[in-house]
C-alpha angles and dihedrals in degrees: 000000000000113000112271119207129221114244121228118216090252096066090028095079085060097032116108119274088237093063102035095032115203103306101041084052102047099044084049095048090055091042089055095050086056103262121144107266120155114249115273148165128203134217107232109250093235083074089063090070091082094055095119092076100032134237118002113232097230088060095043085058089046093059097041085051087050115045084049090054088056099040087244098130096101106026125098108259133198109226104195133185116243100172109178113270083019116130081018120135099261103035116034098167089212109189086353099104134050127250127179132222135198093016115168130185142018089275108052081038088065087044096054096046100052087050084055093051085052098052080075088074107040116117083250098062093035089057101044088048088062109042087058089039097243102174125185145048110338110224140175134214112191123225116211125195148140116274112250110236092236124207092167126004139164147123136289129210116205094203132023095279090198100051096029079234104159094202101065128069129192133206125184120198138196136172121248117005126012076227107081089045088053090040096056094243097118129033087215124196116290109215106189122196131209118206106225126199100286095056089267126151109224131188099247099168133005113205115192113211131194104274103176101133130046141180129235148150118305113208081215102070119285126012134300139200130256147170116275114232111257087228092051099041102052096053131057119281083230145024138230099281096041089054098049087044090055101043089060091043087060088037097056088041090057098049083042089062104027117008092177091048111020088172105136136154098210126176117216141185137211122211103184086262106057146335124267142194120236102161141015125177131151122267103259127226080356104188123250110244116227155120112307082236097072098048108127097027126093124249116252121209125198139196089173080108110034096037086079103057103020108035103154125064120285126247127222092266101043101045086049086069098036090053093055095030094059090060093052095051105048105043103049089080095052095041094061081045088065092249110171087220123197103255116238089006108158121220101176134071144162113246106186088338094309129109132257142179127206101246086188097061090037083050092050105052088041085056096040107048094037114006093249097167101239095238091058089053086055097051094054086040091050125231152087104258108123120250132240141292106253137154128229113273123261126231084259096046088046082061094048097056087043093058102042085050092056089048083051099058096037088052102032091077095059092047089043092058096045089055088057092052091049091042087064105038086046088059083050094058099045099051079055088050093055104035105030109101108251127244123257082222114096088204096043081057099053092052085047092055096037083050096053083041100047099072092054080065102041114025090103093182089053088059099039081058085047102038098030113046106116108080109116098025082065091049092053088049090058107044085046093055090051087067104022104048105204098001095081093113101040101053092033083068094044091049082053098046115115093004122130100331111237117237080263102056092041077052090059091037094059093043090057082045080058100051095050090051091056095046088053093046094058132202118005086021089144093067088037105120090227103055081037089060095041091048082047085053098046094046092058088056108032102019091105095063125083149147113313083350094175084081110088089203093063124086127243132238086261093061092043101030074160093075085056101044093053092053088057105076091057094045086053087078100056120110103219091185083062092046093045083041085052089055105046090046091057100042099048095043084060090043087052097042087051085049094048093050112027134060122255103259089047096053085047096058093040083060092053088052097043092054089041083049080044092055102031092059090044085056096053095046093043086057095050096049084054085052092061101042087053091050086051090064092044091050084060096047094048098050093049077050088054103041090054090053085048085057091057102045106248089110139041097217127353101258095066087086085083085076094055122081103238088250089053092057085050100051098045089047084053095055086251100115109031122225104255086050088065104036082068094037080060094048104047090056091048095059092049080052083066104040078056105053091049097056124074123250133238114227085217137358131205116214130180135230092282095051092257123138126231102153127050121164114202117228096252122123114285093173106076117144100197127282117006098340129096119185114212133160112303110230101151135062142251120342135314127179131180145122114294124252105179112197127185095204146036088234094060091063097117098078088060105103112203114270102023124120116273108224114184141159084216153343145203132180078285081080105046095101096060093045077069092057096040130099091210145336132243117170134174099225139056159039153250088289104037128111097257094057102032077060106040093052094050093052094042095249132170104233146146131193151191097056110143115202102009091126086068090045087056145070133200108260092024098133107227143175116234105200103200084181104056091021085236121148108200120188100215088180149001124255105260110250109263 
């Protein structure tokens, strides 16, 4: 046969899987992200075809030549299996194939290989190669490598591998040899770890086993059993400080390998000197972790929220905020309800880099703490994903909703009023983050940039204003909806047209203001000291927000002022009294039809829920807002972070911290991860970054209780009406029509004429200033609560959204009528061929 190289430990992390097999990859791969891994080298699997008549005489030269290269001959080696599609995340052959320990010499090296190659066609392998329907040639790459003098080994679990919970993390430890844990020999410690609200892995419990017995070398050949020491058996393998140590070690090896899903089962060894990695596969069929309620039932995954906000995939550091932010700020709301909520429960996940909520554990809490039909709920979220399996509520249940909803609203007003309180302190704190001079002190800095962060994890009034506004909303929906059949939303945004302007709306206000003053003001309006002194003004305000801001890698109006002047020659035109008489007519024509039709205590309780849906929707805007503005500061912090690790040549540019994960930044600044380790690390996500742009993306997925998917539905329009009409969710108010300019992003705002119909996949507050110049919205994405709505009803627009797909239905120049009452599109005639 051709001649078939070894393979050293260095190449071994970018070679192909079916040369290296599982093992050989996944110790190279951490190798290559800078973890401590002993040196290897791995026989290509091809090799192992020839296994029938052992072992063929060219490889058995190659490995004498190597071990005494590399001064192996007399030293004790670990020959371990790495059969292709071994260690995957499927099939991770646990115990099924043979590795072989203390091997010395040329000679029992060649032994041991060949028993390895073997292991492949024992009943055991066969059998488990059929029951997971592994078809196809089996074959074996051989890891080599010296064999570790162990005082303590074992194996780590970067998740609970027996509830599927994230935030939890196990370690089991034994003294001597891994082998005699994995062997069942020794029960070993169980040291289990709680992550805490700085990302922080904390010992939560310490569990001694029964460690009499241990394995070790035996001069012989192999290891051997023996006694464990009664001073040693009845105390911890490690203490306190090894066991944190090494919790963060596995920690860091999981995100190095798979930031969306660090869920990893590594064996380590300590040598008296440090800890080190031999091994690093998935967890495999890890549970999914939920309410008892939803067993049986798949779990179903949105984007018909996020989308919105946060359409393009997410990077490390930003999806390290977004997976612990989801949970805030949904569950404050619940909690003062009196929800018995699941703890550690996870309601966010990256689907090909994008984020997604689980709509059934968000449905499920909505129905169980106060009966909110889940279709209801989706209709408020956005979105098309189906809704849960319930059963109609019992007298008792009934009581029970009832109940929960009364300790809501007894306890939402002093939350409320908390929120406004934080909303307030965390803009403080960020003006401070982004004006204060920074420290000289790499550490001073990093307390200055966890203490900007830290409310953004821990204000819980400021996320009960972002996550749960939606109350009463929610309450005037529904009492609509009781007398208008099928209008709710429509004249619920017309009730809320013109009221209290958000944060937001008064942003796009004194934009327009802006514009005007520009326009006044004449040619070279840009250098005049008045417009200079009233952009000044509007920057300090304003200057935190951006386009897709929720994304700590994108810059803020203060960075780019330019995205914001170019806007202000087209808003110029825009006649604001129009805008403000738009609004109030709106808004009185739905007030005198209520009055017309309703008694008055009706109509007077309609008018309580409409200024609690006022001020509800201001608050969340005004927290998010505070988020932002919190995230700004952090953006700053972590760019000078990043320029000083620039400096000293870990990164190419600052910026590049956004693909770190922040612990990653604080263990390389602390010599932990060496530059070269994340330099790949870097690289290797930026190359998934682009794999995920490049796939289309499902608007929901259904996966069942293994993790497993057997439902995806692509992001195309499933609300067509027929023809040339598509029915969405009304949040806007009264009729626009216009031709379409469909634009992808808020930068590319220029080519919208005024007037003409607004078509997006998405917006944020990025947006605001072009909702001034459009005729009318219509968005893809969305719901009763999402940016695009809150906005457009306060500004009397016409809109309607929740269409997926409709950029693709539409061309630039069709003239089109967008119904905000009814939430139609109609499309009245085609673009004229250019």
């Amino acid at each position: 046969m051709t001649t078939l190289s070894l393979i050293p430990a260095a190449a071994a992390g970018g070679a192909e899987p079916g040369a290296v097999g599982g093992k050989g990859g996944q110790l190279g791969r951490l190798l290559d992200y800078g973890l401590p891994v002993p040196d290897f080298f791995v026989i290509p699997a091809d090799w192992s075809r020839q296994r029938a008549a052992g072992l063929p005489a060219e490889l058995a030269a190659q490995l004498a030549d190597e071990i005494k290269r590399r001064g192996w001959q007399d030293r004790p080696l670990a020959v371990r299996s790495s059969a292709v599609g071994e260690d995957s995340a499927k099939a991770s052959f646990a115990g099924i194939h043979l590795s072989c320990l203390n091997v010395t010499g040329a000679s029992a090296l060649g032994a041991a290989v060949t028993a390895v190659w073997n292991s492949l066609d024992t009943a055991a392998a066969e059998a488990y190669r059929q029951r997971l329907e592994i078809a196809g040639e089996a074959l074996m790459a051989v890891v080599i490598m010296p064999l570790l003098p162990a005082q303590a080994a074992g194996i780590a679990f970067t998740c609970d591998p027996l509830s599927g919970r994230e935030d939890r993390l196990l370690i089991h430890a034994a003294w001597g040899l891994g082998e005699a844990l994995v062997g069942g020999e020794t029960e070993g410690d169980e040291y289990r770890f709680a992550e805490d609200a700085t990302d922080t892995w904390r010992l939560e419990t310490l569990r001694i086993g029964r460690k009499a017995r241990r394995r070790v070398v035996d001069p012989a050949g192999g290891t051997r059993s023996e006694a464990v020491p009664s001073e040693e058996a009845g105390r911890g393998v490690l203490n306190t400080a090894q066991a944190e140590a090494l919790a963060a070690l596995v920690r860091d090896a999981a995100v190095a390998l798979d930031f969306v899903a660090p869920f990893f089962d590594l064996e380590w060894v300590w040598d008296g000197a440090q800890f080190w990695l031999t091994q690093a596969r998935p967890v495999t069929r890890r549970p999914h972790y939920t309410y008892p309620g939803l067993h049986g039932q798949p779990a179903i995954w949105t984007r018909g929220n996020t989308c919105e906000i946060m359409p393009e995939p997410l990077s490390p550091m930003d999806w390290n905020f977004s997976r612990r932010g989801v949970n805030h700020l949904l569950e404050q709301g619940w909690r003062i309800a009196g929800l018995a909520m699941l703890p550690g429960v996870q309601r966010a996940a990256l689907f090909d880099g994008r984020l997604y909520l689980e709509a059934s554990i968000m449905q499920h809490e909505a129905w169980s703490a106060i009966g909110l039909p889940p279709a209801r709920f989706n209709s408020m979220m956005g979105g098309h994903q189906p809704c849960i399996a319930t059963t109609p509520p019992s007298w008792r249940a009934r009581l029970r909703h009832l109940a929960s909803t009364l300790r809501y609203l007894a306890g939402a007003p002093a939350l409320r009023r908390q929120g406004e309180a934080e909303v307030a302190r965390c803009r403080a704190l960020a003006r401070q983050a982004l004006q204060a001079p920074l420290p000289e002190d790499n550490e001073a800095l990093r307390q200055m940039l966890y203490g900007v962060a830290r409310p953004a994890r821990e204000a819980r009034g400021l996320f009960f204003l972002q996550g749960s506004g939606g109350g009463s909303l929610a309450m005037l929906l529904e009492t609509l909806g009781s007398h208008f059949p099928g209008e709710s939303d429509a004249i619920a945004a017309a009730l809320l047209a013109g009221g209290e302007p958000s944060v937001t709306a008064q942003q796009g206000y004194d934009l327009l203001a802006l514009a005007h003053l520009s326009r006044e003001l004449g040619d070279g309006w840009r250098e005049h000291p008045e417009f200079r002194a009233a952009f000044a003004e509007f920057i300090d305000k304003y200057g935190h927000r951006g386009h897709y801001e929720t994304y700590l890698r994108n810059p803020r109006w203060h960075e780019t002022p330019a995205a914001l002047l170019d806007q202000l020659p087209d808003l110029a035109k825009v006649d604001g009294e129009a805008l403000r008489e738009r609004q109030r007519r709106a808004s009185q024509a739905a007030w005198q039809r209520l009055r017309r039709a309703l008694p008055w205590w009706r109509y007077r309780w309609l008018r309580t829920l409409a200024r609690a849906a006022n001020r509800e929707c201001n608050q969340r805007e005004a927290a998010r807002s505070a988020l932002i503005a919190l995230l700004a500061g952090c953006r700053r912090l972590w760019l000078v972070a990043g320029e000083r690790m620039r400096a000293m040549a870990m990164l190419d540019a600052p910026d590049e911290v956004f693909w770190l994960m922040p612990y990653e930044a604080d263990r390389a600044v602390a010599g932990l991860i060496p530059a070269a380790g994340l330099r790949a690390r870097i690289a290797a996500r930026r190359r998934l970054f682009a794999d995920w742009l490049a796939t289309e993306v499902a608007d929901f997925r259904l996966l069942s209780a293994d993790g497993s998917q057997h439902g995806v539905a692509p992001a195309s329009s499933s609300a067509r009406s027929g023809g040339d009409a598509w029915t969405g969710v009304a949040t806007g108010t009264g009729v626009g029509r216009g031709r379409v300019r469909r634009l992808r992003h808020p930068g590319e705002g220029g080519m919208l004429l005024p007037g003409e119909i607004l078509v997006a996949a998405s917006t944020d507050p990025g947006w605001t200033p072009l909702f001034l110049k459009a005729g009318g919205l219509v968005v893809e994405t969305g719901g009763t609560l999402s940016h695009g709505a809150i906005v457009a009803r306060e500004f009397g627009l016409p809109a309607v959204v929740n269409l997926p797909g409709i950029m693709a239905e539409l061309a630039d120049g069709d003239e089109v009528e967008v119904d905000g009452a009814n939430g139609q599109v109609r499309r009245l005639s085609r673009a004229r061929p250019s």
